[in-house]
Coordinates of C-alpha atoms in Angstrom, one line a residue:
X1 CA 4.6 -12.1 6.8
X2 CA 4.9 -15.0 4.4
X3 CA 8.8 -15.1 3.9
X4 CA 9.4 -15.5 7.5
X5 CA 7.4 -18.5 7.8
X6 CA 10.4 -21.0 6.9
X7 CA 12.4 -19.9 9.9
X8 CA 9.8 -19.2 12.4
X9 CA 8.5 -22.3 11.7
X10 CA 11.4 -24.1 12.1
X11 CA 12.0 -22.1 15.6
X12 CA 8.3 -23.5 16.7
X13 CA 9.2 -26.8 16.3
X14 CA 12.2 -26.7 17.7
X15 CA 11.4 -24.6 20.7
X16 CA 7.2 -24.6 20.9
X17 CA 4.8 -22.2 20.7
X18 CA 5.9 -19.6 23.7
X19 CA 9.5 -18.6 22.2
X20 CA 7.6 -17.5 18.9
X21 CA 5.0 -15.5 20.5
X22 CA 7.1 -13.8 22.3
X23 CA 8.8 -13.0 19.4
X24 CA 6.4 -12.0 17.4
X25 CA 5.2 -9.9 20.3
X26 CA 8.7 -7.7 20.5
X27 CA 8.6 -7.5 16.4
X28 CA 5.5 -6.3 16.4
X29 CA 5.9 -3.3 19.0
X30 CA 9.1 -2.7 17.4
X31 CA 7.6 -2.4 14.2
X32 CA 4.7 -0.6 14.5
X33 CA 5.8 1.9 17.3
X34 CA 8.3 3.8 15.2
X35 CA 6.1 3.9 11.4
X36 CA 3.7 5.4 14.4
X37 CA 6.6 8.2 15.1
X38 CA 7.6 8.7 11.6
X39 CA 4.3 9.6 10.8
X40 CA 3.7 11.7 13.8
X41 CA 6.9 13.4 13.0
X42 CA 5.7 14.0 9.4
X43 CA 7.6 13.7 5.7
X44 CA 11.2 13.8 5.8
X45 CA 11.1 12.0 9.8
X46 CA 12.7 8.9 8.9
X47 CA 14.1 7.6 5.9
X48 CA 12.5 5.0 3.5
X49 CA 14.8 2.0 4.1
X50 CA 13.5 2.1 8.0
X51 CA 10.0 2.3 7.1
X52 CA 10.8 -0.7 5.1
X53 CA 12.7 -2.0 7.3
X54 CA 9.9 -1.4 10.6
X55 CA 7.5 -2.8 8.2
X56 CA 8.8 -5.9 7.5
X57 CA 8.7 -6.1 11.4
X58 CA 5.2 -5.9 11.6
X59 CA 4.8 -8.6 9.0
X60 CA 7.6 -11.2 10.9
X61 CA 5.4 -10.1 14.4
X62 CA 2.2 -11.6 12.7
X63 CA 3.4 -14.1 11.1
X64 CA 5.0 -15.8 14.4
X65 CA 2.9 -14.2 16.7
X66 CA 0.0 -16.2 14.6
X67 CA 1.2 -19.2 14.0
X68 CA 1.8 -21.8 16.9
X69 CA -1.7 -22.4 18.1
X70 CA -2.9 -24.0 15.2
X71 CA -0.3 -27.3 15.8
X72 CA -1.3 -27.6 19.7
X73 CA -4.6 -28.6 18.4
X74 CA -3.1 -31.8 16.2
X75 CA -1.6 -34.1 18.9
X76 CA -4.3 -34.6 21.2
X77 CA -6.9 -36.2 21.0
X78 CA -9.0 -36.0 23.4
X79 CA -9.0 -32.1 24.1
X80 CA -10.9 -29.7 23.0
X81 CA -3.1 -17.5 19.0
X82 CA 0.7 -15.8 16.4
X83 CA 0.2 -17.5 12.4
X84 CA 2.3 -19.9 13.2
X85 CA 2.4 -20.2 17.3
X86 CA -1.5 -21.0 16.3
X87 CA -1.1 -23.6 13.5
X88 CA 1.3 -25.4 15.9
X89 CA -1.0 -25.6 19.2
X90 CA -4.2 -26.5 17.3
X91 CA -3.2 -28.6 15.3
X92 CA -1.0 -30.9 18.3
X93 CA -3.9 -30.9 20.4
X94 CA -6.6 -31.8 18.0
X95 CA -5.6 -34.6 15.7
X96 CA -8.7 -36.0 15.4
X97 CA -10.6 -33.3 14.4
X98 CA -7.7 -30.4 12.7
X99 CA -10.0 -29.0 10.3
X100 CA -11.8 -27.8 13.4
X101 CA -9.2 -27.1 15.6
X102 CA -7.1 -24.5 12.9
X103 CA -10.5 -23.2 11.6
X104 CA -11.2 -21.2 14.9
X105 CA -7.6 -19.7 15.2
X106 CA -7.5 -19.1 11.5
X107 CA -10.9 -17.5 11.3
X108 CA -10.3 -15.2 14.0
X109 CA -6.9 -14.3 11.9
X110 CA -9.1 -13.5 8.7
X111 CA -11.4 -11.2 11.0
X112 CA -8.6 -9.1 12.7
X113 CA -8.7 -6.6 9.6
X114 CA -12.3 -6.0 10.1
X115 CA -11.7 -5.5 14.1
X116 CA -8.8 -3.3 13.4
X117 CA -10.4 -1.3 11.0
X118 CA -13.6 -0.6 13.2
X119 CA -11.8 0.8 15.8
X120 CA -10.3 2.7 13.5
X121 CA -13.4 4.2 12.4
X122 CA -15.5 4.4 15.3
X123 CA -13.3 5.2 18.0
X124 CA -10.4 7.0 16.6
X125 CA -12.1 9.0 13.8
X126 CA -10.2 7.6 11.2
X127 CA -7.0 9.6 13.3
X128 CA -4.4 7.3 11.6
X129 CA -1.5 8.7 14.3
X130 CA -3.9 7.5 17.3
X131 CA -4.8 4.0 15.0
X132 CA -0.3 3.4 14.7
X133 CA -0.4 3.7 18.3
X134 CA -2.9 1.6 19.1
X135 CA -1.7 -1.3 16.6
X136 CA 1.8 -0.6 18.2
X137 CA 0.5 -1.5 21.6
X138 CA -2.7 -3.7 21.4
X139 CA -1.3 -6.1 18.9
X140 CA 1.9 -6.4 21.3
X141 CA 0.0 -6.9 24.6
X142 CA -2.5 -9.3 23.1
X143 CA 0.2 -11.9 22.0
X144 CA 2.5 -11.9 25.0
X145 CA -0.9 -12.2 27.5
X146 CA -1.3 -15.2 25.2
X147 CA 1.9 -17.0 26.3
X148 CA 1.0 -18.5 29.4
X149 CA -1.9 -20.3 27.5
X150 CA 0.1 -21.5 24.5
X151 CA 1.1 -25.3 25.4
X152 CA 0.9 -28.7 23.6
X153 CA -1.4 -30.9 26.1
X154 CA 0.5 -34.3 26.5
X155 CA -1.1 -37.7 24.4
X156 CA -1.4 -41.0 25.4
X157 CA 1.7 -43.3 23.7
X158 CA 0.9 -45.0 20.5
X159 CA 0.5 -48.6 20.5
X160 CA -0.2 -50.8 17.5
X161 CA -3.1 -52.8 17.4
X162 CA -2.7 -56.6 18.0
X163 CA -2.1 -58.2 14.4
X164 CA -5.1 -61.3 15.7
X165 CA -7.1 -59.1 16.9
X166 CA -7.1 -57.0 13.6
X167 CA -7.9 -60.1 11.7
X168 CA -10.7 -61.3 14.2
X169 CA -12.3 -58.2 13.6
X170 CA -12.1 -58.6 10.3
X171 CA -13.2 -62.0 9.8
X172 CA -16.3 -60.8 11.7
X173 CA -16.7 -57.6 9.6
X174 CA -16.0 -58.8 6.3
X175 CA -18.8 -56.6 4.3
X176 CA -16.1 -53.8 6.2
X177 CA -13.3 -54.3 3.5
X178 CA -15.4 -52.0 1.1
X179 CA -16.3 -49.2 3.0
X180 CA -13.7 -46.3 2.7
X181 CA -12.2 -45.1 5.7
X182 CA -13.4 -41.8 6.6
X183 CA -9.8 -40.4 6.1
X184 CA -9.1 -42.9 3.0
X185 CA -10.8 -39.8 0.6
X186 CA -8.3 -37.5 2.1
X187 CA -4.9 -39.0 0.7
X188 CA -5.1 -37.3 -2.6
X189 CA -2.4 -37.5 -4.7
X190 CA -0.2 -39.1 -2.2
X191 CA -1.5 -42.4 -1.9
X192 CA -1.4 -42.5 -5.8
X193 CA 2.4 -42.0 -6.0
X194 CA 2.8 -45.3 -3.7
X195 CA 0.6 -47.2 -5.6
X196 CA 2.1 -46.7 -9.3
X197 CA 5.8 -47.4 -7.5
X198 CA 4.4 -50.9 -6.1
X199 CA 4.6 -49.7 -2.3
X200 CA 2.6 -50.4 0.6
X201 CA 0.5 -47.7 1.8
X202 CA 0.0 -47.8 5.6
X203 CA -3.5 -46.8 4.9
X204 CA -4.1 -50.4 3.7
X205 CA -3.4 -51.8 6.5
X206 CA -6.2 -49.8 8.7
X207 CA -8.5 -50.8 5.9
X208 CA -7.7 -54.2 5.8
X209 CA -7.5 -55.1 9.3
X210 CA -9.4 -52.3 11.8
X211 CA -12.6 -51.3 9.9
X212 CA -14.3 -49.3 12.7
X213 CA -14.3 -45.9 13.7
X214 CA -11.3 -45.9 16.0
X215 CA -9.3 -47.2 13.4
X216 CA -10.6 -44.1 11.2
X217 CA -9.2 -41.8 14.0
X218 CA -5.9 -43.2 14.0
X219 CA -5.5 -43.0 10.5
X220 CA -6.7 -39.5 10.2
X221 CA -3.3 -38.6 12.8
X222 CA -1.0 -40.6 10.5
X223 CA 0.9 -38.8 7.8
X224 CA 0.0 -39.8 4.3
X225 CA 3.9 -39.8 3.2
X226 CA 4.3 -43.1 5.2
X227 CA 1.7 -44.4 3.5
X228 CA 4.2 -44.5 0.7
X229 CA 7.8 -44.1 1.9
X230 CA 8.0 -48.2 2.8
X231 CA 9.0 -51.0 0.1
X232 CA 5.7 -53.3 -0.1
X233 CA 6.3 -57.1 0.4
X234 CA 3.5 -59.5 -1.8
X235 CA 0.4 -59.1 -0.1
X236 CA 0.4 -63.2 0.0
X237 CA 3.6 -62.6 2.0
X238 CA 2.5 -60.0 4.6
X239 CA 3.3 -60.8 8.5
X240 CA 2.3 -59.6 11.8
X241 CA 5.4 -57.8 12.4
X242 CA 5.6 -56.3 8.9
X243 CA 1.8 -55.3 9.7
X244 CA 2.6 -53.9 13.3
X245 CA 5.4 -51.8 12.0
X246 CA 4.5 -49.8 9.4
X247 CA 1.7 -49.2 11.6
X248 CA 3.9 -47.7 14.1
X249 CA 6.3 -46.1 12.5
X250 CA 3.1 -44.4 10.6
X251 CA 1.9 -42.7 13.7
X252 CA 5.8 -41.3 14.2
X253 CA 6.8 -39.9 10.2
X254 CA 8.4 -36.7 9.9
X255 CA 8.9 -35.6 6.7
X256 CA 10.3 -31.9 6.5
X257 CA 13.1 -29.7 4.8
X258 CA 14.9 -30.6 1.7
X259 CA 13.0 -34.4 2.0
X260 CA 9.9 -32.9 1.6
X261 CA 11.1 -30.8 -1.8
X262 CA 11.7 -34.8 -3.1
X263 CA 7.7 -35.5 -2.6
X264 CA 5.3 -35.1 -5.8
X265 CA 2.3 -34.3 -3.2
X266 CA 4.9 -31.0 -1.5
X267 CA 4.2 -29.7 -5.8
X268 CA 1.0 -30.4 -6.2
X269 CA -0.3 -28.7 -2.8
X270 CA 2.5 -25.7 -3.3
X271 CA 1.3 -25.5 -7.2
X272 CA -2.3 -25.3 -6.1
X273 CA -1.6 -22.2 -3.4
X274 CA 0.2 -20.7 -6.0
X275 CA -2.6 -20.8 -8.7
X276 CA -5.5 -19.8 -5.9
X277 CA -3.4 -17.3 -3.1
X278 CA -2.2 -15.2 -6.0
X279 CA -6.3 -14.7 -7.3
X280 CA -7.1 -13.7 -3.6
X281 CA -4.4 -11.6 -2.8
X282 CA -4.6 -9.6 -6.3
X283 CA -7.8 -8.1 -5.0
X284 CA -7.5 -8.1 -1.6
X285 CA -4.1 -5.7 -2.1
X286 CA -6.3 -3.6 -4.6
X287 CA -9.5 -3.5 -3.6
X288 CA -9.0 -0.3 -3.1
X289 CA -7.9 1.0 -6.4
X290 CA -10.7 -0.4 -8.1
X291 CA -13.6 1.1 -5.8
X292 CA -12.0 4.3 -6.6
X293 CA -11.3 4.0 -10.5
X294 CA -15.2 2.8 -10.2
X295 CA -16.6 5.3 -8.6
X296 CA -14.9 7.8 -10.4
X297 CA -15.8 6.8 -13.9
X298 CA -19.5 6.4 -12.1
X299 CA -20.4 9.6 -10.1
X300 CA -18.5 12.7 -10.7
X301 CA -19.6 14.4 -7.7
X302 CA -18.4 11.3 -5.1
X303 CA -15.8 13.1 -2.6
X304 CA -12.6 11.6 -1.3
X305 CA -13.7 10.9 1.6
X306 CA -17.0 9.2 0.5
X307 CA -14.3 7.0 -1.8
X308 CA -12.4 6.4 1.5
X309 CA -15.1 5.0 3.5
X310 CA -16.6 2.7 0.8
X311 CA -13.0 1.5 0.5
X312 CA -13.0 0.8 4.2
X313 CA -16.1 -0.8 3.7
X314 CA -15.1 -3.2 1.5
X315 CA -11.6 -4.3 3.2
X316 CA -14.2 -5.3 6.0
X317 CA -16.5 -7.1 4.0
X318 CA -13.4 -8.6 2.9
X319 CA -12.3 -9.3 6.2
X320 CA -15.7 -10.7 7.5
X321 CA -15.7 -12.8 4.0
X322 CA -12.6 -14.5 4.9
X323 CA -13.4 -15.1 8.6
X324 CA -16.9 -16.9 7.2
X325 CA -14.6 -19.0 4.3
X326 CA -12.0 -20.2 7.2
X327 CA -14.6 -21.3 9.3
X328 CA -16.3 -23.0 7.1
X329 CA -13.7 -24.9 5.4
X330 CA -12.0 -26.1 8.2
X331 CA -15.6 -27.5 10.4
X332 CA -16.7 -28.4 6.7
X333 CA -13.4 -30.3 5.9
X334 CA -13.8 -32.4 9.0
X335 CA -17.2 -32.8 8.3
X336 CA -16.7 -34.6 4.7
X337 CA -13.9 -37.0 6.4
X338 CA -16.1 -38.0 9.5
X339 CA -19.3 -38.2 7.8
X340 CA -19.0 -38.4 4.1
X341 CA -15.9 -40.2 3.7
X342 CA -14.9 -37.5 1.1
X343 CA -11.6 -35.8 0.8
X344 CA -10.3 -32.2 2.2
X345 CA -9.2 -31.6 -1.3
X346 CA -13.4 -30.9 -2.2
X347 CA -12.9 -27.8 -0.2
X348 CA -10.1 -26.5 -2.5
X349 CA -12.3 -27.5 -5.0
X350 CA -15.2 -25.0 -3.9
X351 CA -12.8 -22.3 -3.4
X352 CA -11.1 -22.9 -7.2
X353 CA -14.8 -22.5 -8.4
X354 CA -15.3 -19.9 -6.2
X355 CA -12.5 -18.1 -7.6
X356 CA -13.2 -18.3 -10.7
X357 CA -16.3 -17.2 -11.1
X358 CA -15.5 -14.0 -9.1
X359 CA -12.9 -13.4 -11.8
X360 CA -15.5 -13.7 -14.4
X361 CA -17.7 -11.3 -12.2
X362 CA -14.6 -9.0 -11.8
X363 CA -14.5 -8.6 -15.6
X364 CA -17.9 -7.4 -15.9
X365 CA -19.1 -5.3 -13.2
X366 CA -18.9 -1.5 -13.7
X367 CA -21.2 -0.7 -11.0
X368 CA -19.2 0.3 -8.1
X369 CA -22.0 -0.6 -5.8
X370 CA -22.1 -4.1 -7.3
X371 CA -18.5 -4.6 -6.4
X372 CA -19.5 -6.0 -3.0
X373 CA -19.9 -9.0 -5.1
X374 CA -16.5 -9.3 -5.6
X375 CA -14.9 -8.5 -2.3
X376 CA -17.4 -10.8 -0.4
X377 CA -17.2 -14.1 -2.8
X378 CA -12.8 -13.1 -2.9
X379 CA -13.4 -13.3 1.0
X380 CA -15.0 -16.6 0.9
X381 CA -12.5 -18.2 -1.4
X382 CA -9.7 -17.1 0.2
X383 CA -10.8 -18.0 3.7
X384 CA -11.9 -22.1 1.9
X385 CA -8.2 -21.9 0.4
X386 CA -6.6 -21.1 4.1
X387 CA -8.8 -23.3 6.1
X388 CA -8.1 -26.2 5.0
X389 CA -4.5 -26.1 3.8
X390 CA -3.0 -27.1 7.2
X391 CA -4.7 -29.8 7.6
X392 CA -4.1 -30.9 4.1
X393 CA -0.1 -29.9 5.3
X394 CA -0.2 -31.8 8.3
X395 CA -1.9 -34.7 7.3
X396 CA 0.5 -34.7 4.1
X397 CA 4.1 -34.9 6.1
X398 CA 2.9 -35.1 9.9
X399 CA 2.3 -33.0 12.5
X400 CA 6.0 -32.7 14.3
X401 CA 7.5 -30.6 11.6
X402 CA 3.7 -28.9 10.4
X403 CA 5.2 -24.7 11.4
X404 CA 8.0 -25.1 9.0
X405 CA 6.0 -27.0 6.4
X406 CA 3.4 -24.7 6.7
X407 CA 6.4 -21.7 6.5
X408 CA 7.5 -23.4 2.9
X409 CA 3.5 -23.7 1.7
X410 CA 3.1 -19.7 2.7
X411 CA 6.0 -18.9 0.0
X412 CA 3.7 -19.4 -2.8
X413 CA 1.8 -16.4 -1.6
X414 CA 4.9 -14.8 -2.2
X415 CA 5.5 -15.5 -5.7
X416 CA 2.1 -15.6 -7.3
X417 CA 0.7 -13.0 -5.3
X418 CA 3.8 -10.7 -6.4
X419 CA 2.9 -11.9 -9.8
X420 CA -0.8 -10.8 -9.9
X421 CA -0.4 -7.4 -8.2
X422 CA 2.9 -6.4 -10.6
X423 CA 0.5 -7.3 -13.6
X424 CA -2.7 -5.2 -11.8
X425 CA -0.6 -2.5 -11.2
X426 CA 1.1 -2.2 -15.0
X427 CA -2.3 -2.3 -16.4
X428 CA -3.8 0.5 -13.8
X429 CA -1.1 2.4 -14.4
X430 CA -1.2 2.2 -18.5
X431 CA -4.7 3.7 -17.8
X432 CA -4.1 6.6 -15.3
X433 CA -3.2 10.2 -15.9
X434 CA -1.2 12.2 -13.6
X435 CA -3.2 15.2 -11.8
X436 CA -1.6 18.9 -11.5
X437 CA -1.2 17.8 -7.9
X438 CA 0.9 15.0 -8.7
X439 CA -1.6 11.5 -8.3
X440 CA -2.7 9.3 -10.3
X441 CA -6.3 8.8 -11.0
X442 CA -7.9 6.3 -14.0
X443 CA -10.6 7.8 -15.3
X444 CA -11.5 4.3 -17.6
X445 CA -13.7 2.6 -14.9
X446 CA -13.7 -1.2 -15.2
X447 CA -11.5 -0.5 -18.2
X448 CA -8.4 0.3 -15.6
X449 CA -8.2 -3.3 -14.0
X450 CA -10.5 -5.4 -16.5
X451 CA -7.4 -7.3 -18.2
X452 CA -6.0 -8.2 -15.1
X453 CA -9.4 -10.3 -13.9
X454 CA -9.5 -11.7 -17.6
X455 CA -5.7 -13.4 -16.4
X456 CA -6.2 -14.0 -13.3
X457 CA -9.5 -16.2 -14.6
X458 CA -7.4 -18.3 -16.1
X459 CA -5.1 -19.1 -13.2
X460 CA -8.1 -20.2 -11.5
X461 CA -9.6 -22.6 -14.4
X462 CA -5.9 -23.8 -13.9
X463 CA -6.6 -24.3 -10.5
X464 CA -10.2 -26.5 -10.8
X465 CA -8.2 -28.6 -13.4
X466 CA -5.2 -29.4 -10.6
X467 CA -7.6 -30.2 -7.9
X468 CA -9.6 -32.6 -9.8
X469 CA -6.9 -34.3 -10.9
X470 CA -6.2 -35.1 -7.4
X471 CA -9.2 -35.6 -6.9
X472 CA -9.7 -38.5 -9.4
X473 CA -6.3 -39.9 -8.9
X474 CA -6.7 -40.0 -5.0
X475 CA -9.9 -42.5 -6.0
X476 CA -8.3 -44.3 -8.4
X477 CA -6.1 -45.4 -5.8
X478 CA -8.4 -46.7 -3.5
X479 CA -10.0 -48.6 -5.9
X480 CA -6.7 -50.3 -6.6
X481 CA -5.8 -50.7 -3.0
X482 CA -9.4 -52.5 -2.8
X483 CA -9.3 -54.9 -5.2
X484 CA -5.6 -56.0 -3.8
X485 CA -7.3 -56.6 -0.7
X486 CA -10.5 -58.3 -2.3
X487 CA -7.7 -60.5 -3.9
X488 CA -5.8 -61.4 -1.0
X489 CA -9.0 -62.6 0.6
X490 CA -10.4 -64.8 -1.9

């Protein structure tokens, strides 16, 4: 799912959101209808590489049946489905408000394992032959019905803002200069690369001339990398066609590919998916294996199939944890910019804390009934991490190329996450025993996993550390810009 984001991404900006779904809506009949026969057919029905093979299906349908509805909602306006189909339609259609627009698609994505696995339990009896088919069919006809829907809405032609008219307003606004643009807190580490090299941000010149709330709009749709891509003239030498340029060609940037690799903001925000993804996707891929080493070690007389269903129990609470944290972080992100003039990178601040302290909870709890703590607050985190990254994405190297960007963020899953279950997994394993039927049970209780959360703890003090740094570099950076201005005017 995450290592076909590059090139599903790079077919949703090329060709929209409809190609992709459909796509994704072939990959993921194809993929789940045969794992459904092979295990109808029982052991020995289809060879390993194939389920491999059909699996990896599934995980391409997903991703691009997912994907392009979150860029329809950034390039308009005015108005108000696939991973990356539905990061591509919200977040063209919405630029104004993107935390918004992707938090709905991308909460609904983060619920699907709890829908999934409901019907699985209350419908089909936990028949996993019956659930195969279903997925094979109901994941398919959902995302091609979603086609004729999926569609950037045309914008309105960008047009600099008179250069005189600018300065009027300011000249009648002057207390204006030291008020932070609602979108000013949300250039994080990128402004601060344009400042140290002596270049221009864009973002100064909404600040200096246009200090209303339009202005604040327009700025929150232009990319933060041509804030800092254009050589900076004095600011005693600044004309009205310098001004009315960069000011355009701000609303039009399109950084993307091997360009992007050149930009200290494209490590920062990779390094800080890396750090938090891998935490999340540790437990959410062993959830399972912990509830059972738990309960185990606990109750001697708990069944497998008790076992099963508090397992089930908690990949929905996980499920319903990261629907609530997507939701959340991507109204809440808007909410800082609009109102608060804070920055998006406070929500991957919360989730870092977040994070952390579910590690620390992770290494004590033994109680397998107090283990909802960690799947819910994991849930959470995971959700703030996902929520707000697009936006972070798009507002970092614009909207037009946002699928693929996003396709190149979704590779740190890929790594870290690999990373975090390999090292759960060796510890389990150095604790198990293998039955006389052949499995492998731990019988050590918290003691199977507990070094695992005691590593994974520090990945995410690593994490809080990275996003206040950007955090107090981004502000460093508009205090500079501010007293530049305050200097020019005196």
């Amino acid at each position: 799912m995450y290592a076909t984001g590059i090139p599903m991404g790079l077919l949703t900006d090329a060709r929209g959101p409809q190609l992709i779904t459909l796509i994704g809506s072939i990959a993921l009949g194809l993929g789940y209808f045969p794992i459904y026969l092979a295990y109808k057919n029982g052991e020995g029905s289809m060879p390993i590489v194939f389920l491999c093979f059909f699996t990896f299906l599934t995980g391409m349908g997903g991703c691009s049946a997912f994907g392009g509805a979150i860029k329809t909602g950034m390039e308009h306006p005015d108005q108000g489905l696939g991973w990356i189909d539905l990061i591509y339609l919200a977040a063209s259609n919405f630029p104004d408000h993107r935390g918004t627009a992707t938090a709905f698609p991308l909460a609904a994505f983060g619920l699907s394992a709890l829908f999934w696995s409901n019907i699985s339990t209350l419908i089909f009896k936990d028949d996993t032959g019956r659930f195969l088919l279903l997925l094979a069919l109901g994941t398919s006809v959902l995302s091609f019905c979603s086609i004729p829907f999926l569609r950037i809405l045309a914008s309105e032609p960008y047009s600099s803002i008179p250069h005189s008219a600018a300065e009027s307003g300011r000249l009648h606004n002057p207390t204006d200069l030291h008020s932070v643009p609602e979108e000013a807190e949300d250039t994080g580490l990128h402004g601060s690369t344009a400042f140290e090299h002596g270049q221009h941000p864009a973002h100064g010149r909404s600040h200096s001339s246009a200090s209303n709330r339009q202005s604040y709009g327009d700025d929150e749709r232009s990319s933060l990398v041509s804030r800092i891509d254009r050589p900076r003239p004095s600011f005693d030498t600044l004309d009205d066609d310098f001004l009315a340029e960069v000011d355009h060609e701000s609303h039009h940037l399109d950084i993307r590919g091997l360009a992007m690799l050149r930009k200290a903001e494209f490590w920062q925000l990779f390094l800080t998916m890396a750090l938090l993804s891998g935490i999340g996707l540790m437990t959410i891929n062993n959830i399972g294996n912990s509830v059972k080493a738990l309960w185990l070690y606990y109750d001697d007389s708990a069944t497998d199939v008790f076992i099963q269903h508090r397992q089930v129990m908690h990949v929905s609470i996980l499920s319903f944890g990261n629907f609530l944290g997507r939701l959340s972080s991507g109204i809440g992100s808007d909410l800082l910019v609009k109102k608060l003039g804070m920055s998006r990178f406070w929500c991957l601040f919360f989730s870092a804390v977040v994070f952390t302290l579910t590690q620390l909870a992770g290494t004590t709890i033994s109680n397998p009934n107090s283990l909802v703590i960690v799947s819910g607050l994991t849930g959470i985190a995971y959700g703030f991490l996902f929520g707000v990254f697009p936006s972070l994405t798009a507002h970092t190297f614009g909207i037009k190329g946002l699928s693929q960007n996003w396709g190149v963020m979704t590779l740190a899953p890929v790594f870290s996450g690999n990373v975090f279950n390999l090292l759960y997994g060796n510890i389990y394993d150095g604790h198990s025993v293998v039955g006389k039927d052949g499995d492998r049970e731990c019988p050590d209780g918290l003691g199977c996993y507990r070094s695992a959360y005691f590593l994974t703890f520090i990945s995410g003090l690593l994490g809080i550390g990275v996003c206040l740094w950007s955090i107090l570099r981004e502000r460093n950076v508009h205090n500079a810009i501010n007293r530049k201005l305050d200097h020019r005017l005196a």
